mmCIF file of C-alpha atoms in Angstrom:
data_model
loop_
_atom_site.group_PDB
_atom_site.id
_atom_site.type_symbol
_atom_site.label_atom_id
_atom_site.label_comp_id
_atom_site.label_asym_id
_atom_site.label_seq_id
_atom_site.Cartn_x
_atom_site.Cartn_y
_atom_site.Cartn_z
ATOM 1 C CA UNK A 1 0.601 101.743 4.864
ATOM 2 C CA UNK A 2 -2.808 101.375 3.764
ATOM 3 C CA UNK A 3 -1.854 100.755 -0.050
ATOM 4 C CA UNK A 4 0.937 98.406 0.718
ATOM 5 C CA UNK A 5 -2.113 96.006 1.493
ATOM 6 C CA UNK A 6 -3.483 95.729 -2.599
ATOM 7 C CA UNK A 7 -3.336 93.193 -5.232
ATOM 8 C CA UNK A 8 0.621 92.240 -5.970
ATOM 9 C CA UNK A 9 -0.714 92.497 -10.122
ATOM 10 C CA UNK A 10 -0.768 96.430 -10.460
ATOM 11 C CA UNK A 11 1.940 98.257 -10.473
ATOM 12 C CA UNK A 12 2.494 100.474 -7.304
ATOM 13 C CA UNK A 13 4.880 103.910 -6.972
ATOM 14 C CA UNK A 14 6.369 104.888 -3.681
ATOM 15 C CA UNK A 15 6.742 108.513 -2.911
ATOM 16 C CA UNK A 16 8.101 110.341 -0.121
ATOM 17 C CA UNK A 17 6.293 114.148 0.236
ATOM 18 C CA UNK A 18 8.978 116.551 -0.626
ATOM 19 C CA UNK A 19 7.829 119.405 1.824
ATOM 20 C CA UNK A 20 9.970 118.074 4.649
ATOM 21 C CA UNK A 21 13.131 117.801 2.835
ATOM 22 C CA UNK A 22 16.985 117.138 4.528
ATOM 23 C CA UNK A 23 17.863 119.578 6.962
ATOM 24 C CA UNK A 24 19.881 122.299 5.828
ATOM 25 C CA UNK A 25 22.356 122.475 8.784
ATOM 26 C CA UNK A 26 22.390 120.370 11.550
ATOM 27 C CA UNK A 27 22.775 121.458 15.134
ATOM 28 C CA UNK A 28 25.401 119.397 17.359
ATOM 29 C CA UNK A 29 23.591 117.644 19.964
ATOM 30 C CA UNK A 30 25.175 118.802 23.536
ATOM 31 C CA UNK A 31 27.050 116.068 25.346
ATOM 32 C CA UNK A 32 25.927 113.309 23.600
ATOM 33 C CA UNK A 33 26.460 110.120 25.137
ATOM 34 C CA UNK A 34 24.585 106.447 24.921
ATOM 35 C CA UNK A 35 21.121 106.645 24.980
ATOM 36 C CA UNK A 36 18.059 103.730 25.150
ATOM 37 C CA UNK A 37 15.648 104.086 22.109
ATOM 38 C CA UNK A 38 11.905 103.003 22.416
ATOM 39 C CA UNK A 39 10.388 103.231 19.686
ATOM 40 C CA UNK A 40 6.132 102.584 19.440
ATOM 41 C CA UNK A 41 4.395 102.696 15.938
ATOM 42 C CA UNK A 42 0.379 103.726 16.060
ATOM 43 C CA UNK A 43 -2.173 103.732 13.930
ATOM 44 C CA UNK A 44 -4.542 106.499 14.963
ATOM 45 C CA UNK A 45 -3.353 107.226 18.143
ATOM 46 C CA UNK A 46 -3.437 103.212 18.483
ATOM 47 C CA UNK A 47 -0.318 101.069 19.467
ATOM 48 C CA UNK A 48 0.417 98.435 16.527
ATOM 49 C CA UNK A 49 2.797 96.056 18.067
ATOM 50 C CA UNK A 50 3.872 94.108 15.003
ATOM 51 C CA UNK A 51 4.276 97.226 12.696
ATOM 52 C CA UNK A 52 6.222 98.577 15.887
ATOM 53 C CA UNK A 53 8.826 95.733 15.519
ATOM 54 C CA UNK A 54 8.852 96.350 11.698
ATOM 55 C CA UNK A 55 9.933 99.965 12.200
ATOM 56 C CA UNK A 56 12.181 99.375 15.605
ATOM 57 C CA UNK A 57 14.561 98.186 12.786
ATOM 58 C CA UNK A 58 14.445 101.055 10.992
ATOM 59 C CA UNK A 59 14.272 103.529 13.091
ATOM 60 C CA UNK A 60 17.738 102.064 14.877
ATOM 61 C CA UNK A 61 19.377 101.814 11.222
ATOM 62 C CA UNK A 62 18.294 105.634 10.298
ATOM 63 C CA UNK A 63 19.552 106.612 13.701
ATOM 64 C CA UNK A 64 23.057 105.026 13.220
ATOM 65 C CA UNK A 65 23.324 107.243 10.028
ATOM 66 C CA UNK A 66 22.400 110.905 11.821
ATOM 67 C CA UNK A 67 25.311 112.608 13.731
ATOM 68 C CA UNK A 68 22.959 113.281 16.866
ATOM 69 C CA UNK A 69 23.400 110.264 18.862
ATOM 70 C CA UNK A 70 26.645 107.975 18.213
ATOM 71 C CA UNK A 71 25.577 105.442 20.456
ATOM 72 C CA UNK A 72 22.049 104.082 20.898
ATOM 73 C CA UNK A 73 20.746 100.814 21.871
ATOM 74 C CA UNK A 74 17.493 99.049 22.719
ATOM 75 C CA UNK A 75 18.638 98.255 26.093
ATOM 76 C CA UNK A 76 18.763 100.880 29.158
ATOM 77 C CA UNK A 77 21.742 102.380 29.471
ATOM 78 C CA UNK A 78 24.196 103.899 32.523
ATOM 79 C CA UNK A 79 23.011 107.575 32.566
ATOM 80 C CA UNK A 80 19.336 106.411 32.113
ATOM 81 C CA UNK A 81 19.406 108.562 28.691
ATOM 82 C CA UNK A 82 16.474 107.778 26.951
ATOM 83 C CA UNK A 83 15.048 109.143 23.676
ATOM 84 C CA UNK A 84 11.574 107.727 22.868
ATOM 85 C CA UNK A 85 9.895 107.754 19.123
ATOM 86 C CA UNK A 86 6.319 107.592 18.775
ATOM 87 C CA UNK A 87 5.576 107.175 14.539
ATOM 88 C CA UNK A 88 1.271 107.727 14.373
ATOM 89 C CA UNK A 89 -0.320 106.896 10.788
ATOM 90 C CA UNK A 90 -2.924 109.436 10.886
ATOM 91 C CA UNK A 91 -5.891 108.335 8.546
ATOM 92 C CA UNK A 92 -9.964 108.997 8.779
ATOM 93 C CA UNK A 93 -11.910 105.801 8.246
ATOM 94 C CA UNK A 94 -13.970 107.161 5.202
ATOM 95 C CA UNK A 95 -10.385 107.741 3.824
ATOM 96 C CA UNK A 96 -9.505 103.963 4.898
ATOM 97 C CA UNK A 97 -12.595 102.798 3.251
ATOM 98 C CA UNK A 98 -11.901 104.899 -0.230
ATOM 99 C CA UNK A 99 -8.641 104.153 -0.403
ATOM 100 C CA UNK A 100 -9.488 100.019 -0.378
ATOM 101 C CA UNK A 101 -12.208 101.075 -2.891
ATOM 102 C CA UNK A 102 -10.480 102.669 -5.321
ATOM 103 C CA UNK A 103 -7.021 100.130 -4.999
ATOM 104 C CA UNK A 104 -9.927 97.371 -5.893
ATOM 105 C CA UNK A 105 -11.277 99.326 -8.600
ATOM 106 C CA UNK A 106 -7.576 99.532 -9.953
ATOM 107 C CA UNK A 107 -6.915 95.692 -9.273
ATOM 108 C CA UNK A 108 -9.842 94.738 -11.165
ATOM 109 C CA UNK A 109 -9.258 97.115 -14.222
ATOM 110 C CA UNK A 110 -5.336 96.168 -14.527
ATOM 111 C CA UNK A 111 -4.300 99.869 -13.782
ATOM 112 C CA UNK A 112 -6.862 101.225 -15.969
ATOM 113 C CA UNK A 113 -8.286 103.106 -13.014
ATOM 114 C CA UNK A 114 -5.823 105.031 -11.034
ATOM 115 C CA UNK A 115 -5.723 104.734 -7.090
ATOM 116 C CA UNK A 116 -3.749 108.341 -4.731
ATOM 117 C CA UNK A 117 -3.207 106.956 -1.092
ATOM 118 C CA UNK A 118 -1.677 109.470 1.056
ATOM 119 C CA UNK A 119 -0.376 108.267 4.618
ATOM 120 C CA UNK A 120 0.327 111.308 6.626
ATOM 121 C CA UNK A 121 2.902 110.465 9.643
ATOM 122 C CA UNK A 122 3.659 112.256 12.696
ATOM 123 C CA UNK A 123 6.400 111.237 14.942
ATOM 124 C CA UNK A 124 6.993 112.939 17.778
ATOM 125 C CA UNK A 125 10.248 112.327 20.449
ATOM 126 C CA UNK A 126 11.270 112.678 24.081
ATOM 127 C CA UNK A 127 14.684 113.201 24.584
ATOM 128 C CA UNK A 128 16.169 112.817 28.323
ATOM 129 C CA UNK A 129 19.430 113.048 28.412
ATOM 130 C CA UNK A 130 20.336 111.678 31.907
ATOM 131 C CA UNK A 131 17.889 110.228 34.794
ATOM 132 C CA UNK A 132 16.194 112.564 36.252
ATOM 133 C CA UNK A 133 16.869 115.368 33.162
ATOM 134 C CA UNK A 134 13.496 117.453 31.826
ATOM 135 C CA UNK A 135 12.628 115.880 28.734
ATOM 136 C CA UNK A 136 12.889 117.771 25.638
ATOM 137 C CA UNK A 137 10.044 117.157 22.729
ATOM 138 C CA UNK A 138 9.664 117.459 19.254
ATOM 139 C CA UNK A 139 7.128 116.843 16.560
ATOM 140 C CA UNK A 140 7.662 116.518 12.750
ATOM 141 C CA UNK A 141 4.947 115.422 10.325
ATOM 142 C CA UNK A 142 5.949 113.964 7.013
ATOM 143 C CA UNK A 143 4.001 111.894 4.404
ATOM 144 C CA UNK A 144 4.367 108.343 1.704
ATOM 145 C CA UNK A 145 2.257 108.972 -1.443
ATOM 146 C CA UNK A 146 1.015 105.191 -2.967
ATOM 147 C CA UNK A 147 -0.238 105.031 -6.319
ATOM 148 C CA UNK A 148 -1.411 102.523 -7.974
ATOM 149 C CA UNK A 149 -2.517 101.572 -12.030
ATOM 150 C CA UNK A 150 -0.118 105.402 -12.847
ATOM 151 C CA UNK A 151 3.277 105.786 -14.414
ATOM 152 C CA UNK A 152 5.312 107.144 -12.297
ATOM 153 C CA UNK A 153 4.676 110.986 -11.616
ATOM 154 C CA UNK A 154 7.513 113.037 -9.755
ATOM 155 C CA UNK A 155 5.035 116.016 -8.861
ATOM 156 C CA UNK A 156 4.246 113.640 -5.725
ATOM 157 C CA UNK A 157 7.478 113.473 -4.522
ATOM 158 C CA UNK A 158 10.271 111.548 -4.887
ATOM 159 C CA UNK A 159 10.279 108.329 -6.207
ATOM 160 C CA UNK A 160 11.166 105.131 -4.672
ATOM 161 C CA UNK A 161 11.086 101.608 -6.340
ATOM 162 C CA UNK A 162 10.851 99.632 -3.206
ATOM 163 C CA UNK A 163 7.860 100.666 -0.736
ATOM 164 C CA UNK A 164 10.752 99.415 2.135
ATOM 165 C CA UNK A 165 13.351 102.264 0.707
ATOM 166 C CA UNK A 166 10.629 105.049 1.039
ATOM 167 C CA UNK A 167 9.722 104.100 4.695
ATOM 168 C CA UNK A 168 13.220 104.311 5.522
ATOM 169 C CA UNK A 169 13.420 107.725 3.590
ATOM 170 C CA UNK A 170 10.332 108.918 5.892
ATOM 171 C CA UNK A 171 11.650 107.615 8.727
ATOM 172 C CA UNK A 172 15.475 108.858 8.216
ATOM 173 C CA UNK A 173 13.783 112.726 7.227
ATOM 174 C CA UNK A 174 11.672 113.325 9.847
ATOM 175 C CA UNK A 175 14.226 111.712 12.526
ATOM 176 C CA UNK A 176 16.975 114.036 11.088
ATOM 177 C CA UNK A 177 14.329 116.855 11.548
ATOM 178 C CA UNK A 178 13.338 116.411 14.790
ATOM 179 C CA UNK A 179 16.510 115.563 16.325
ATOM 180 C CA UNK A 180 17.463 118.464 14.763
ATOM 181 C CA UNK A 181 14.940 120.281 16.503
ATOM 182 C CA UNK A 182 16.054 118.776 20.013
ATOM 183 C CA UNK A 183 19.784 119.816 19.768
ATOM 184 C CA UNK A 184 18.796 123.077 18.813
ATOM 185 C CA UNK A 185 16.411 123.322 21.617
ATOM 186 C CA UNK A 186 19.097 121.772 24.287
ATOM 187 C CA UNK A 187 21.699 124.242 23.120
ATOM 188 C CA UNK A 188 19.450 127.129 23.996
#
């Protein structure tokens, strides 16, 4: 989210890594039921409480749209079901500190010099299906490609016009994926 911070007067592109992908079939989660959803947003291992309400949002929306869990809330619920997502923005401060460079560089030169920010994701979830149940984990990493003072260029990925849509894209892929991951891993 580093580039979503730069001068409103160059044009941005919003691109969600295609290595992740949809998943190709989806396991059936067994004996779904309700289940709470906390949801924590870091940046570098670090909890961000007002980009965690930003994504709560999202994360609840892109979780009504998956097949996994057909009831979730933000409040506890009966069976103490619980399925906790933990997004982490994973970024080195030298690649902070060139990436605010180099948007600069592109704000002052009206898109004549181009500006790559990667933010590289990994969200990792506890699902417990009942109080008291062994949790079962999962980890999926996923990436939003920012560029700045460029035409749009599909080898990054695919495209999104609004920097909102691709967040929801990265959120919605790499909850379908590790979900995915869970069911299969509850089945066995």
């Amino acid at each position: 989210m580093i580039a979503a911070s730069v001068s409103p007067a160059v044009a941005a592109h919003y691109y969600v890594d295609r290595a992740l992908g949809d998943v190709a079939q989806r396991a059936a989660m067994k004996s779904p039921g309700p289940v709470q959803v906390l949801v924590e947003f870091q940046t570098n291992g670090v909890r961000n409480e007002k980009a965690t309400k930003q994504v709560t949002k999202l994360v609840m929306a892109e979780l009504a749209k998956l097949p996994y869990l057909p009831q979730v809330s933000d409040k506890p619920v009966a069976s103490g079901a619980i399925l906790t997502v933990k997004i982490n923005n994973l970024f080195s401060e030298e690649e902070r500190k060139k990436a605010m460079k180099s948007a600069f560089k592109s704000g002052f030169t009206f898109g004549a010099s181009d500006t790559i920010v990667r933010d590289n994701y990994t969200m990792t979830f506890a699902y417990v299906s009942a109080t008291g149940a062994v949790p079962v984990t999962s980890s999926v990493n996923h990436a939003l490609i920012t560029t700045l003072g460029k035409g749009s260029d599909p080898t990054y990925g695919t495209e999104y016009k609004k920097p909102l849509e691709a967040v929801s894209a990265v959120i919605g892929q790499t909850l379908d994926h590790g979900l995915d991951e869970i069911a299969r891993k509850s089945a066995s």
